[in-house]
Amino acid sequence: MDTFPATLLALAITAPIFVGLILLAGRDLPRSFASGFAFGGFAIPAVLGPWLLILWSNPSTAPQQFQSEGFWGFGFALNGLGAPLLAMTSLVGLAAGIKALTQEVEGRNTYLGLILFMLGGTLAVFGTNHLVGFYFFHEFALIPTFILTLFWGGEGRRPAAMQMAIYLTAGAMASLAGILIAIDASGVEYGVATFENVAQGLQNAKSIPAATGALVLFGLGTLASLFPFHSWAAPGYSAAPTPVSMLHAGALKKFGLYGIILLGLSSLDITGGSLGTWFLWFAVANVVLVGLICLAQRDLKQLLSWSSVAHMGPIFLGIWVCGVSGKADGLDAAAFLMVAHGLSCAALFLLANAVRARAGTYRLDELGGLATRTPILAALFIAATMASIGLPGFGNFWGEVGVFLALRAQPLWLQALVASTVILSAVYALRAVASTFFGPASEALEKRFASAPFGDLGWAERFAAFVLLGASLTIGFVPSLITKSVNPVAAGITTFSQHNAKAPVKAAPAVPTQR
Amino acid sequence: MIPFLADIDPVFKVLAPRPADWLSILPEIAVAGLSLICLLQAMFLPKALRSLIPITARVGLVLVAIMALTNGPWVQPTDVASFAGLLRQNLPTDGVRMVFLLSALLTSFLAEGFLRERDAAVADYHHVLLVVTAAFMLLVQSNHFVTFFLSLETAAVGLYVLVGYLRRSEASLEAGVKYLVAGGLSSAFLLMGIVLVYGALGSVGVADSLNFTQIGKALAAQSVANTISPLTLTGIALILGGVAFKLGAFPFHTWIPDVYQGAPTPTTAFLGTASKAAGAFTLVLLATGPFAPIAVKLAPLLGVTAVLTLLVGNLGALATTDVKRTLSLSGVSHAGFILAAVTAALVLPGANAFGYDVEQVIVIYLLAYVIGTFLTAQALVSLPAIEDHRRPQLALRGLLRRSPLLASALGFGIGSLAGVPPSVGFIAKLLVLILLVSAKLWWILGAALIGVAISIHYYFSILREAVVRPTDADEELAPLEIPFGTRFLIGALTAASIIGGLFVLFGR
C-alpha cells in the first residue's frame, strides 16, 4: 500500500493523463462538461505539485515514502531534483491549461486532451526514478507536442513540427543508446534500473564504453536545445500554439537537463577530457551566439523562443562548472535556474500571446504604445521580462547569480564573456518591451483599435500570469523552498562523481538522488 | 490399416505417427478444415447466405486461436518432436502460431468489403488465405527440410494467388507475376541450398541430413574438428538467402515495394505480416537451431545484412511518395530490426531483455508489427484512390476531415510502426535495442537508431498528408462511412497496441 505522499505523487501524474484519455475518447462531450473536467486535470497537479515539494523538503518524511508501488510493480518515485521541477511543471501546466481553456479551437476536446497528455508525461518524467521510465515518459510527452504543433500551430507549423520531430527523435535515439549502454555497463537489471542504482553500478563498473557520456550529453542536450543541436527549438516554440510553447519551453525541455545531471554528470564524466571541452564551448555558444541571434529578432514570439534557447546557456555552464570544479554550487544554481526559467518563460509566452490577440501581430515594428491601452498586460509583461533577465526578487536572479559566482574560479575571459550576455539579454528583452508597450502606436494598431477596440488582459489570463509570476517571486524571496531539496542532491552528485573520478573507493558513496 | 503396416515394416514402426502427433497439430488441421468448409459453403449455400462464409472463417479462426491459447495437448511447453522428428513444438512456435492466426483474422476483416466492392469472390479468397495460414503454422514447427520446404511452397503458391487476385486490375496481375518470379527464384535458392547441405553432410555419414537435429549435431562435431566443407557453408548461405527473400532482407528485398504496392491491400497486409513473420521465425529457427554451431561464422553475415537492411529500408522509404510503397520499404527496415535481434542471439547466446529471450522478443515484435500494419491498412483500404494508384501522393489528403476515426487509426498504426510510446511497437523496439546493447553490437545499434530517426520523417509525412486541408472539393473528399465492424476493430487494435505494450513491460 502506498504511503500518503506516494499516493499524492501518483495522483498528480495520473490525473491529467486520465482526464486527457476521457477527453480524447469523448470528442463530442458537451463543452461545459469538458471544460470543467479539463480544468480539474490541470488544477489537481497544480495543487499537489507544490504540496509534494513542501512535503519533500520536510525532513520528517523519508524519501522512501515517495515511492509508489504503482501499476504492475512499476511505480513513481520522487527525488530532490525532480520535486521542484515537478512543482514548477504543475504550475506551468495550470497556466497553460487556463490559456488553452480560453482559446477557441477546432476539435477543442482533443486539443485539451493532448495538452493534458503533455502535462502528465512531463510530470511523470520528473516523478520517476527509473531510467527506462524516464525515457518512456519523455517520449510520451513529446509525441503530443508534435501533434499539437502540427494541427493547431501557427504560421510555418508544418516544417517546424517536422524539423522538431526529426531533431528530437534523433536526440532521443542517441540518448536512448546512451541510457541503455549505461544500464548495461552498470550491470543493473533493467527492472530496477533507477538513477541511483545505475550510478552505483557505474561506479563499480570495470569499463564504460567511451561514447556513453557523449551520447547522453548530446542526445539529451538536443532536447534541452544545446548548441549546435538547438535549431529546431525557436521555430518549434514559435509555431506551436501558446499553451504548448509554454509547456514545451518551460517544462518539457528541462528533462533533457534533468537526465544530463542525474545520469551524465553523476556518473559518466561528461565534463572531463575532450568531451568536457566541447561541452564548455557549446554552452558558451548557447550564451553568446544565441544571444546575438536574439538581438537580431524582429518578431516578439521568435525573440522569446530564441531567448529561451539562450537561457539554457547559464544552466549548461552551471552543470559544467560543477563537474569541473567538483563543487556543488554551480549545480545548485543551475537547478534553481531550471525551475525559475520554466516559470518566467511560460509567463512570457502567455503574455506575448495576449499582445498578439490584441494587436493581431507579433512583429515588433508594428507594435507600440500598448501600455496606455492595456496597463495590466504591460505591467505583467514587464514583470515577466524582469524575471527573465534576472532582476533580484524573482527566482531567476538566484540562479543566474549563482552560476556566475560558481564560475569565479574559472578564467577571466570566460567570466567576462558570460557576464557580457547579461547585458545582451537585458538589451534585447528591454527593447522588446519598449517597442511593444511604449512609444507611439503604429498606424495599423491605431486603425485596429479604432475598428475593434480591445480591452485589457482578461481575468483568466491574469490569474494564469499571477500564478507563474507569484511562484517566481515566492522562490525569489524564499529560495530555500528550492534549495532545501536541490542542494543535497547536488552535494551528493559532487562527492559521488569525485569518488568516480578517483581510483575505486570501496566506501559507500552518497547516493545522488537522495536527500 | 496403419497399425497393420507398422507391424510388418520395422522402419514404418518407428516413423508411424502416434495419436499424440496428430493432436499436436490439431490447430493446423482445424485451419485447413476451415478452408475446405469455406469452399463447400461457396458450393452449397444459396446466394443470400453467402455472407456467412467470411463469418464462418472468422469464428473458426477465433476458436482455433482460443484453442492455441489453452493448454491442450497441441501446446508443448518444452521442446517436443513429433512425426518421427519432422516437426518440433515449443512455446515460441505456439506464440508465432498466434501471429499467423491474428494476421489471417484481420486480413479477413479487411478483405470482405474490399473484395465485394471490386466484385471479386470472397469465398475463394478465404479458402486460399486459410490454406496459407495453416501452411505457415506448420512451417514454423518444421524440424526437417522436407516439411520445411513443403509447407513453405504450399504457402508460396497460395500467396501467388492472393497477390494476383484482382484479375481485372493490371497492378495486381503485374504484382502477381513479379511475385511468382521472385518467389520462384527464392525457392530455387532454398532448394539448391537444401540439396547442397543434404549432399555434403550425407556423404560423411549423417543418417538423415535433412533433419534439423541431426544437421545441428553434425555441424557441431565438424566445427569442433574444423572440417566443415565449403559446400555445406554455401548450402547454408543459400538457404538463408531463400529465407531472407521471405523476410525481405537486403539484398533480397527488391521485390517488396513492387509487389506490396500492386497487390490488393488486404493481401499486402497479410504478406507484410504473416509472410514476414514466417521468414523471421524460420530465420531464428535455423540460426539458433541446426546452424547454431557455426554461429560465429553466421553472426557477421547476419549483422552486415541487418545494418544494410535497416539503412536501405529506411532510406528507400524516404524517397517514395506512394503510401503503400513507403510502408513496404519501412517493412524492410522492420526486417532489419528482426535480423538485428537474431544477430544478438548469435553473438550472445542466452541474451535477454526484461527477461524475454530472443524468440519471445521476436514474437512480441511481430505482434506489434501486425497491430501497426493492420491499423494502418484499415485506413488505406477505405481509400479507393490508393488502390487505383490515382494521385498516390494525394490519396490521404483530408482524411482527418473525411473520417477522424480512420485518421486516428492511421495515427495509431503509424505510431506503433514508428515505435512511439506507449504503443507496443515502442516496447518491441526497445527490447531489440536492449538485446543489441547487451551483445555490444554497436554498429547495428547505431544503424537501428539512425534508422528510427530517419523513419520519423516518412512516417510523419504520411500523417501530415492526412491532416492537410483538401484544396479541391471534389467528390472524393466526401465523408467516409465506417461500418460498425471496422470501428470495433480499430478500437480493439488500438487498445491492444497500448495495453499490450504495458503488459509486455510490466506484466512479468
GROMACS .gro file of C-alpha atoms in nm, chain B residues 74-288:
model
  215
  589TRP     CA    1  -0.135  -2.911  -2.901
  590VAL     CA    2   0.076  -2.680  -2.690
  591GLN     CA    3   0.410  -2.816  -2.579
  592PRO     CA    4   0.569  -2.612  -2.304
  593THR     CA    5   0.901  -2.782  -2.362
  594ASP     CA    6   1.068  -2.881  -2.685
  595VAL     CA    7   0.888  -3.188  -2.818
  596ALA     CA    8   0.943  -3.355  -3.153
  597SER     CA    9   0.657  -3.525  -3.330
  598PHE     CA   10   0.601  -3.723  -3.651
  599ALA     CA   11   0.933  -3.900  -3.608
  600GLY     CA   12   1.124  -3.577  -3.596
  601LEU     CA   13   0.954  -3.400  -3.885
  602LEU     CA   14   0.802  -3.137  -3.657
  603ARG     CA   15   0.906  -2.980  -3.333
  604GLN     CA   16   0.699  -2.772  -3.097
  605ASN     CA   17   0.770  -2.543  -2.808
  606LEU     CA   18   0.622  -2.232  -2.655
  607PRO     CA   19   0.763  -1.986  -2.909
  608THR     CA   20   0.620  -2.185  -3.200
  609ASP     CA   21   0.287  -2.165  -3.026
  610GLY     CA   22   0.333  -1.790  -2.987
  611VAL     CA   23   0.406  -1.743  -3.354
  612ARG     CA   24   0.101  -1.956  -3.436
  613MET     CA   25  -0.096  -1.674  -3.276
  614VAL     CA   26   0.075  -1.422  -3.505
  615PHE     CA   27  -0.049  -1.610  -3.811
  616LEU     CA   28  -0.398  -1.664  -3.676
  617LEU     CA   29  -0.431  -1.300  -3.581
  618SER     CA   30  -0.294  -1.190  -3.914
  619ALA     CA   31  -0.540  -1.412  -4.107
  620LEU     CA   32  -0.830  -1.295  -3.894
  621LEU     CA   33  -0.751  -0.929  -3.953
  622THR     CA   34  -0.693  -0.988  -4.322
  623SER     CA   35  -1.038  -1.143  -4.344
  624PHE     CA   36  -1.188  -0.829  -4.195
  625LEU     CA   37  -1.002  -0.613  -4.442
  626ALA     CA   38  -1.078  -0.834  -4.739
  627GLU     CA   39  -1.453  -0.879  -4.718
  628GLY     CA   40  -1.563  -0.527  -4.802
  629PHE     CA   41  -1.264  -0.471  -5.024
  630LEU     CA   42  -1.342  -0.771  -5.244
  631ARG     CA   43  -1.716  -0.704  -5.254
  632GLU     CA   44  -1.653  -0.354  -5.384
  633ARG     CA   45  -1.444  -0.499  -5.662
  634ASP     CA   46  -1.676  -0.789  -5.749
  635ALA     CA   47  -1.419  -1.049  -5.656
  636ALA     CA   48  -1.505  -1.381  -5.494
  637VAL     CA   49  -1.490  -1.366  -5.118
  638ALA     CA   50  -1.511  -1.739  -5.052
  639ASP     CA   51  -1.216  -1.837  -5.267
  640TYR     CA   52  -1.004  -1.568  -5.110
  641HIS     CA   53  -1.079  -1.704  -4.766
  642HIS     CA   54  -1.011  -2.056  -4.878
  643VAL     CA   55  -0.665  -1.970  -5.004
  644LEU     CA   56  -0.594  -1.744  -4.708
  645LEU     CA   57  -0.666  -2.024  -4.465
  646VAL     CA   58  -0.457  -2.278  -4.656
  647VAL     CA   59  -0.165  -2.038  -4.648
  648THR     CA   60  -0.217  -1.975  -4.278
  649ALA     CA   61  -0.216  -2.345  -4.200
  650ALA     CA   62   0.098  -2.390  -4.409
  651PHE     CA   63   0.275  -2.109  -4.226
  652MET     CA   64   0.176  -2.258  -3.894
  653LEU     CA   65   0.330  -2.587  -3.995
  654LEU     CA   66   0.636  -2.416  -4.139
  655VAL     CA   67   0.749  -2.269  -3.811
  656GLN     CA   68   0.723  -2.610  -3.647
  657SER     CA   69   0.934  -2.784  -3.909
  658ASN     CA   70   1.228  -2.978  -3.787
  659HIS     CA   71   1.311  -3.131  -4.119
  660PHE     CA   72   1.383  -2.975  -4.456
  661VAL     CA   73   1.113  -3.180  -4.627
  662THR     CA   74   0.833  -3.041  -4.411
  663PHE     CA   75   1.006  -2.706  -4.421
  664PHE     CA   76   1.013  -2.685  -4.798
  665LEU     CA   77   0.671  -2.839  -4.850
  666SER     CA   78   0.492  -2.605  -4.615
  667LEU     CA   79   0.684  -2.306  -4.745
  668GLU     CA   80   0.589  -2.389  -5.103
  669THR     CA   81   0.226  -2.452  -5.013
  670ALA     CA   82   0.217  -2.107  -4.858
  671ALA     CA   83   0.401  -1.951  -5.151
  672VAL     CA   84   0.162  -2.093  -5.413
  673GLY     CA   85  -0.132  -1.962  -5.216
  674LEU     CA   86   0.029  -1.621  -5.189
  675TYR     CA   87   0.084  -1.603  -5.566
  676VAL     CA   88  -0.291  -1.641  -5.600
  677LEU     CA   89  -0.367  -1.383  -5.334
  678VAL     CA   90  -0.131  -1.125  -5.485
  679GLY     CA   91  -0.277  -1.156  -5.834
  680TYR     CA   92  -0.629  -1.197  -5.703
  681LEU     CA   93  -0.785  -0.895  -5.873
  682ARG     CA   94  -0.786  -1.029  -6.225
  683ARG     CA   95  -0.916  -0.706  -6.371
  684SER     CA   96  -0.650  -0.491  -6.208
  685GLU     CA   97  -0.331  -0.456  -6.407
  686ALA     CA   98  -0.135  -0.364  -6.099
  687SER     CA   99  -0.249  -0.673  -5.914
  688LEU     CA  100  -0.165  -0.902  -6.206
  689GLU     CA  101   0.172  -0.739  -6.256
  690ALA     CA  102   0.249  -0.781  -5.888
  691GLY     CA  103   0.137  -1.142  -5.910
  692VAL     CA  104   0.376  -1.217  -6.193
  693LYS     CA  105   0.661  -1.037  -6.020
  694TYR     CA  106   0.596  -1.224  -5.702
  695LEU     CA  107   0.580  -1.551  -5.891
  696VAL     CA  108   0.919  -1.488  -6.050
  697ALA     CA  109   1.081  -1.360  -5.733
  698GLY     CA  110   0.927  -1.636  -5.525
  699GLY     CA  111   1.034  -1.899  -5.775
  700LEU     CA  112   1.387  -1.766  -5.758
  701SER     CA  113   1.388  -1.777  -5.382
  702SER     CA  114   1.253  -2.132  -5.382
  703ALA     CA  115   1.531  -2.225  -5.620
  704PHE     CA  116   1.786  -2.074  -5.383
  705LEU     CA  117   1.637  -2.259  -5.095
  706LEU     CA  118   1.615  -2.592  -5.272
  707MET     CA  119   1.970  -2.564  -5.403
  708GLY     CA  120   2.090  -2.489  -5.054
  709ILE     CA  121   1.900  -2.780  -4.905
  710VAL     CA  122   2.042  -3.013  -5.166
  711LEU     CA  123   2.396  -2.896  -5.103
  712VAL     CA  124   2.363  -2.942  -4.729
  713TYR     CA  125   2.198  -3.278  -4.782
  714GLY     CA  126   2.477  -3.394  -5.011
  715ALA     CA  127   2.767  -3.252  -4.817
  716LEU     CA  128   2.653  -3.389  -4.483
  717GLY     CA  129   2.500  -3.708  -4.620
  718SER     CA  130   2.826  -3.805  -4.782
  719VAL     CA  131   3.005  -3.801  -4.447
  720GLY     CA  132   2.767  -4.046  -4.287
  721VAL     CA  133   2.487  -3.835  -4.137
  722ALA     CA  134   2.187  -4.070  -4.138
  723ASP     CA  135   1.921  -3.812  -4.222
  724SER     CA  136   2.095  -3.497  -4.332
  725LEU     CA  137   1.767  -3.317  -4.382
  726ASN     CA  138   1.673  -3.343  -4.016
  727PHE     CA  139   1.749  -3.023  -3.824
  728THR     CA  140   1.858  -3.203  -3.511
  729GLN     CA  141   2.097  -3.425  -3.698
  730ILE     CA  142   2.232  -3.137  -3.906
  731GLY     CA  143   2.295  -2.949  -3.585
  732LYS     CA  144   2.480  -3.240  -3.430
  733ALA     CA  145   2.689  -3.299  -3.742
  734LEU     CA  146   2.779  -2.932  -3.771
  735ALA     CA  147   2.872  -2.917  -3.405
  736ALA     CA  148   3.106  -3.214  -3.445
  737GLN     CA  149   3.250  -3.075  -3.765
  738SER     CA  150   3.306  -2.729  -3.628
  739VAL     CA  151   3.498  -2.875  -3.334
  740ALA     CA  152   3.708  -3.079  -3.573
  741ASN     CA  153   3.718  -2.783  -3.813
  742THR     CA  154   3.607  -2.997  -4.106
  743ILE     CA  155   3.303  -2.810  -4.229
  744SER     CA  156   3.312  -2.831  -4.605
  745PRO     CA  157   3.272  -2.517  -4.816
  746LEU     CA  158   2.984  -2.696  -4.984
  747THR     CA  159   2.791  -2.708  -4.657
  748LEU     CA  160   2.859  -2.341  -4.596
  749THR     CA  161   2.745  -2.249  -4.945
  750GLY     CA  162   2.432  -2.453  -4.890
  751ILE     CA  163   2.361  -2.278  -4.563
  752ALA     CA  164   2.417  -1.938  -4.720
  753LEU     CA  165   2.174  -2.025  -4.999
  754ILE     CA  166   1.914  -2.148  -4.751
  755LEU     CA  167   1.945  -1.828  -4.552
  756GLY     CA  168   1.918  -1.633  -4.877
  757GLY     CA  169   1.592  -1.810  -4.953
  758VAL     CA  170   1.462  -1.722  -4.609
  759ALA     CA  171   1.583  -1.364  -4.649
  760PHE     CA  172   1.358  -1.340  -4.955
  761LYS     CA  173   1.055  -1.418  -4.743
  762LEU     CA  174   1.169  -1.181  -4.473
  763GLY     CA  175   1.253  -0.910  -4.722
  764ALA     CA  176   1.610  -0.856  -4.607
  765PHE     CA  177   1.878  -0.687  -4.812
  766PRO     CA  178   1.978  -0.777  -5.086
  767PHE     CA  179   1.668  -0.989  -5.141
  768HIS     CA  180   1.426  -0.707  -5.072
  769THR     CA  181   1.393  -0.569  -5.423
  770TRP     CA  182   1.063  -0.742  -5.498
  771ILE     CA  183   0.897  -0.597  -5.192
  772PRO     CA  184   0.799  -0.245  -5.300
  773ASP     CA  185   0.659  -0.352  -5.636
  774VAL     CA  186   0.465  -0.648  -5.508
  775TYR     CA  187   0.335  -0.478  -5.195
  776GLN     CA  188   0.227  -0.177  -5.395
  777GLY     CA  189   0.049  -0.373  -5.664
  778ALA     CA  190  -0.113  -0.640  -5.452
  779PRO     CA  191  -0.466  -0.584  -5.319
  780THR     CA  192  -0.425  -0.404  -4.987
  781PRO     CA  193  -0.557  -0.692  -4.770
  782THR     CA  194  -0.303  -0.922  -4.935
  783THR     CA  195  -0.034  -0.663  -4.883
  784ALA     CA  196  -0.115  -0.653  -4.515
  785PHE     CA  197  -0.109  -1.032  -4.498
  786LEU     CA  198   0.217  -1.051  -4.691
  787GLY     CA  199   0.367  -0.783  -4.473
  788THR     CA  200   0.275  -0.956  -4.151
  789ALA     CA  201   0.228  -1.331  -4.190
  790SER     CA  202   0.483  -1.385  -4.463
  791LYS     CA  203   0.736  -1.165  -4.290
  792ALA     CA  204   0.668  -1.340  -3.962
  793ALA     CA  205   0.726  -1.674  -4.130
  794GLY     CA  206   1.055  -1.552  -4.272
  795ALA     CA  207   1.159  -1.402  -3.941
  796PHE     CA  208   1.075  -1.703  -3.737
  797THR     CA  209   1.228  -1.958  -3.971
  798LEU     CA  210   1.542  -1.749  -3.964
  799VAL     CA  211   1.552  -1.770  -3.586
  800LEU     CA  212   1.465  -2.136  -3.603
  801LEU     CA  213   1.752  -2.212  -3.839
  802ALA     CA  214   2.011  -1.976  -3.697
  803THR     CA  215   1.965  -2.080  -3.337
   0.00000   0.00000   0.00000
